[in-house]
PDB file of C-alpha atoms in Angstrom:
ATOM      1  CA  UNK A  17      85.767  73.475  88.106  1.00 89.00           C
ATOM      2  CA  UNK A  18      86.795  74.248  91.663  1.00 96.00           C
ATOM      3  CA  UNK A  19      85.522  77.224  93.613  1.00 97.00           C
ATOM      4  CA  UNK A  20      86.929  78.298  96.961  1.00 98.00           C
ATOM      5  CA  UNK A  21      85.157  80.543  99.450  1.00 98.00           C
ATOM      6  CA  UNK A  22      86.879  81.790 102.594  1.00 98.00           C
ATOM      7  CA  UNK A  23      85.105  82.838 105.776  1.00 98.00           C
ATOM      8  CA  UNK A  24      85.874  83.503 109.419  1.00 98.00           C
ATOM      9  CA  UNK A  25      87.909  86.657 109.173  1.00 98.00           C
ATOM     10  CA  UNK A  26      87.326  89.591 111.463  1.00 98.00           C
ATOM     11  CA  UNK A  27      88.839  91.931 113.997  1.00 98.00           C
ATOM     12  CA  UNK A  28      90.522  90.682 117.140  1.00 98.00           C
ATOM     13  CA  UNK A  29      92.875  92.010 119.763  1.00 98.00           C
ATOM     14  CA  UNK A  30      96.455  90.864 119.972  1.00 98.00           C
ATOM     15  CA  UNK A  31      96.704  87.527 121.711  1.00 98.00           C
ATOM     16  CA  UNK A  32      93.304  86.458 120.462  1.00 98.00           C
ATOM     17  CA  UNK A  33      92.262  83.662 118.166  1.00 98.00           C
ATOM     18  CA  UNK A  34      90.387  83.228 114.904  1.00 98.00           C
ATOM     19  CA  UNK A  35      89.535  80.257 112.744  1.00 98.00           C
ATOM     20  CA  UNK A  36      89.374  80.656 108.991  1.00 98.00           C
ATOM     21  CA  UNK A  37      87.486  78.213 106.808  1.00 98.00           C
ATOM     22  CA  UNK A  38      87.769  77.636 103.096  1.00 98.00           C
ATOM     23  CA  UNK A  39      84.780  75.842 101.609  1.00 98.00           C
ATOM     24  CA  UNK A  40      85.514  74.136  98.335  1.00 98.00           C
ATOM     25  CA  UNK A  41      83.174  73.014  95.601  1.00 96.00           C
ATOM     26  CA  UNK A  42      84.462  70.500  93.112  1.00 94.00           C
ATOM     27  CA  UNK A  43      87.100  67.861  93.514  1.00 94.00           C
ATOM     28  CA  UNK A  44      90.052  68.835  95.728  1.00 95.00           C
ATOM     29  CA  UNK A  45      90.947  65.574  97.476  1.00 94.00           C
ATOM     30  CA  UNK A  46      94.110  65.075  95.416  1.00 95.00           C
ATOM     31  CA  UNK A  47      95.146  68.701  95.520  1.00 96.00           C
ATOM     32  CA  UNK A  48      97.606  70.362  97.788  1.00 97.00           C
ATOM     33  CA  UNK A  49      96.072  73.354  99.525  1.00 98.00           C
ATOM     34  CA  UNK A  50      97.349  76.358 101.351  1.00 98.00           C
ATOM     35  CA  UNK A  51      96.652  79.613 103.116  1.00 98.00           C
ATOM     36  CA  UNK A  52      98.283  82.810 101.955  1.00 98.00           C
ATOM     37  CA  UNK A  53      98.105  86.415 103.042  1.00 98.00           C
ATOM     38  CA  UNK A  54      98.751  89.804 101.560  1.00 98.00           C
ATOM     39  CA  UNK A  55      98.779  93.384 102.744  1.00 98.00           C
ATOM     40  CA  UNK A  56      98.452  96.401 100.448  1.00 96.00           C
ATOM     41  CA  UNK A  57     101.651  97.147  98.601  1.00 96.00           C
ATOM     42  CA  UNK A  58     103.313  93.912  99.622  1.00 96.00           C
ATOM     43  CA  UNK A  59     103.747  90.610  97.897  1.00 96.00           C
ATOM     44  CA  UNK A  60     101.667  87.625  98.818  1.00 97.00           C
ATOM     45  CA  UNK A  61     103.240  85.291 101.335  1.00 97.00           C
ATOM     46  CA  UNK A  62     102.554  81.683 102.136  1.00 98.00           C
ATOM     47  CA  UNK A  63     101.319  80.995 105.638  1.00 98.00           C
ATOM     48  CA  UNK A  64     100.547  77.284 105.834  1.00 98.00           C
ATOM     49  CA  UNK A  65     100.246  74.360 103.462  1.00 98.00           C
ATOM     50  CA  UNK A  66      98.786  70.882 103.535  1.00 98.00           C
ATOM     51  CA  UNK A  67      99.322  68.086 101.093  1.00 96.00           C
ATOM     52  CA  UNK A  68      96.849  65.574  99.781  1.00 95.00           C
ATOM     53  CA  UNK A  69      98.448  63.144 102.243  1.00 94.00           C
ATOM     54  CA  UNK A  70      97.850  65.485 105.175  1.00 95.00           C
ATOM     55  CA  UNK A  71     101.454  66.594 105.553  1.00 96.00           C
ATOM     56  CA  UNK A  72     101.739  70.175 106.744  1.00 97.00           C
ATOM     57  CA  UNK A  73     104.238  72.997 106.593  1.00 97.00           C
ATOM     58  CA  UNK A  74     104.274  76.510 107.984  1.00 98.00           C
ATOM     59  CA  UNK A  75     106.012  79.780 107.506  1.00 97.00           C
ATOM     60  CA  UNK A  76     108.401  80.457 110.379  1.00 97.00           C
ATOM     61  CA  UNK A  77     106.373  83.521 111.369  1.00 97.00           C
ATOM     62  CA  UNK A  78     103.327  81.420 112.285  1.00 98.00           C
ATOM     63  CA  UNK A  79     104.922  78.141 113.360  1.00 97.00           C
ATOM     64  CA  UNK A  80     103.482  77.105 116.699  1.00 98.00           C
ATOM     65  CA  UNK A  81     100.628  79.598 116.520  1.00 98.00           C
ATOM     66  CA  UNK A  82      98.671  78.512 113.440  1.00 98.00           C
ATOM     67  CA  UNK A  83      97.324  75.080 112.549  1.00 98.00           C
ATOM     68  CA  UNK A  84      96.171  74.049 109.096  1.00 98.00           C
ATOM     69  CA  UNK A  85      93.836  71.122 108.564  1.00 98.00           C
ATOM     70  CA  UNK A  86      91.524  69.743 105.920  1.00 98.00           C
ATOM     71  CA  UNK A  87      88.381  67.663 105.988  1.00 97.00           C
ATOM     72  CA  UNK A  88      88.087  65.784 102.726  1.00 96.00           C
ATOM     73  CA  UNK A  89      84.594  64.551 103.561  1.00 96.00           C
ATOM     74  CA  UNK A  90      83.342  68.103 104.013  1.00 97.00           C
ATOM     75  CA  UNK A  91      85.690  69.496 101.359  1.00 97.00           C
ATOM     76  CA  UNK A  92      86.935  72.218 103.674  1.00 98.00           C
ATOM     77  CA  UNK A  93      90.268  73.710 104.627  1.00 98.00           C
ATOM     78  CA  UNK A  94      90.733  75.336 108.020  1.00 98.00           C
ATOM     79  CA  UNK A  95      93.321  77.623 109.556  1.00 98.00           C
ATOM     80  CA  UNK A  96      93.239  77.902 113.318  1.00 98.00           C
ATOM     81  CA  UNK A  97      95.084  81.027 114.398  1.00 98.00           C
ATOM     82  CA  UNK A  98      96.040  81.749 117.987  1.00 98.00           C
ATOM     83  CA  UNK A  99      98.295  84.213 119.796  1.00 98.00           C
ATOM     84  CA  UNK A 100      97.566  86.637 116.996  1.00 98.00           C
ATOM     85  CA  UNK A 101      99.853  89.602 116.499  1.00 98.00           C
ATOM     86  CA  UNK A 102      99.247  92.934 114.766  1.00 98.00           C
ATOM     87  CA  UNK A 103     101.645  91.813 112.029  1.00 97.00           C
ATOM     88  CA  UNK A 104      99.208  88.995 111.195  1.00 98.00           C
ATOM     89  CA  UNK A 105      96.820  91.630 109.858  1.00 98.00           C
ATOM     90  CA  UNK A 106      96.205  90.886 106.178  1.00 98.00           C
ATOM     91  CA  UNK A 107      93.797  89.562 103.604  1.00 98.00           C
ATOM     92  CA  UNK A 108      93.918  85.798 103.830  1.00 98.00           C
ATOM     93  CA  UNK A 109      93.375  83.578 100.806  1.00 98.00           C
ATOM     94  CA  UNK A 110      93.091  79.848 100.330  1.00 98.00           C
ATOM     95  CA  UNK A 111      94.337  78.125  97.215  1.00 98.00           C
ATOM     96  CA  UNK A 112      94.346  74.638  95.743  1.00 97.00           C
ATOM     97  CA  UNK A 113      95.684  72.677  92.792  1.00 96.00           C
ATOM     98  CA  UNK A 114      97.936  69.777  91.948  1.00 95.00           C
ATOM     99  CA  UNK A 115     101.375  70.528  93.330  1.00 94.00           C
ATOM    100  CA  UNK A 116     104.537  69.553  91.477  1.00 92.00           C
ATOM    101  CA  UNK A 117     106.085  66.496  93.052  1.00 90.00           C
ATOM    102  CA  UNK A 118     107.981  67.311  96.226  1.00 88.00           C
ATOM    103  CA  UNK A 119     106.682  70.853  96.552  1.00 93.00           C
ATOM    104  CA  UNK A 120     104.291  72.252  99.104  1.00 93.00           C
ATOM    105  CA  UNK A 121     101.495  74.630  98.214  1.00 94.00           C
ATOM    106  CA  UNK A 122     103.628  77.475  99.566  1.00 94.00           C
ATOM    107  CA  UNK A 123     106.545  76.530  97.326  1.00 93.00           C
ATOM    108  CA  UNK A 124     104.223  76.022  94.357  1.00 92.00           C
ATOM    109  CA  UNK A 125     101.996  79.028  94.892  1.00 94.00           C
ATOM    110  CA  UNK A 126     102.783  80.560  91.529  1.00 93.00           C
ATOM    111  CA  UNK A 127     101.346  77.541  89.736  1.00 92.00           C
ATOM    112  CA  UNK A 128      98.224  77.122  91.860  1.00 95.00           C
ATOM    113  CA  UNK A 129      95.179  77.814  89.713  1.00 96.00           C
ATOM    114  CA  UNK A 130      92.286  77.944  92.158  1.00 97.00           C
ATOM    115  CA  UNK A 131      92.061  80.842  94.597  1.00 98.00           C
ATOM    116  CA  UNK A 132      89.373  82.201  96.856  1.00 98.00           C
ATOM    117  CA  UNK A 133      88.343  85.825  97.098  1.00 98.00           C
ATOM    118  CA  UNK A 134      89.906  86.335 100.514  1.00 98.00           C
ATOM    119  CA  UNK A 135      88.830  87.170 104.038  1.00 98.00           C
ATOM    120  CA  UNK A 136      90.223  90.081 106.051  1.00 98.00           C
ATOM    121  CA  UNK A 137      91.934  89.541 109.377  1.00 98.00           C
ATOM    122  CA  UNK A 138      92.705  92.595 111.494  1.00 98.00           C
ATOM    123  CA  UNK A 139      94.640  92.309 114.746  1.00 98.00           C
ATOM    124  CA  UNK A 140      94.801  95.383 116.965  1.00 98.00           C
ATOM    125  CA  UNK A 141      97.402  96.009 119.643  1.00 95.00           C
TER     126      UNK A 141
END
């Protein structure tokens, strides 16, 4: 059984930076993993994904500003966020599972089984 716990959220002014961490318990080394975000009344959107091979992909809205990484030894997933904008305000979740062949965690989000409880990021203008 895999459990995911996010941390690192908070309030920051536009242009600032935050680093989110997702601590995993259980085996995740072969899983694809991703960061997702959601605001009230809106559907969840994929932010960044990383494969078991370390390949990464990003939503266009965060490309160049966010960096996803994973440390298999520590069993953690990290999202470094810089140049934050008010529209980045959301609850951020990490997720993990086996991804169908050829799909990223963002593309496969509806079949990912393991999710964290979320951490709030608020960016003020």
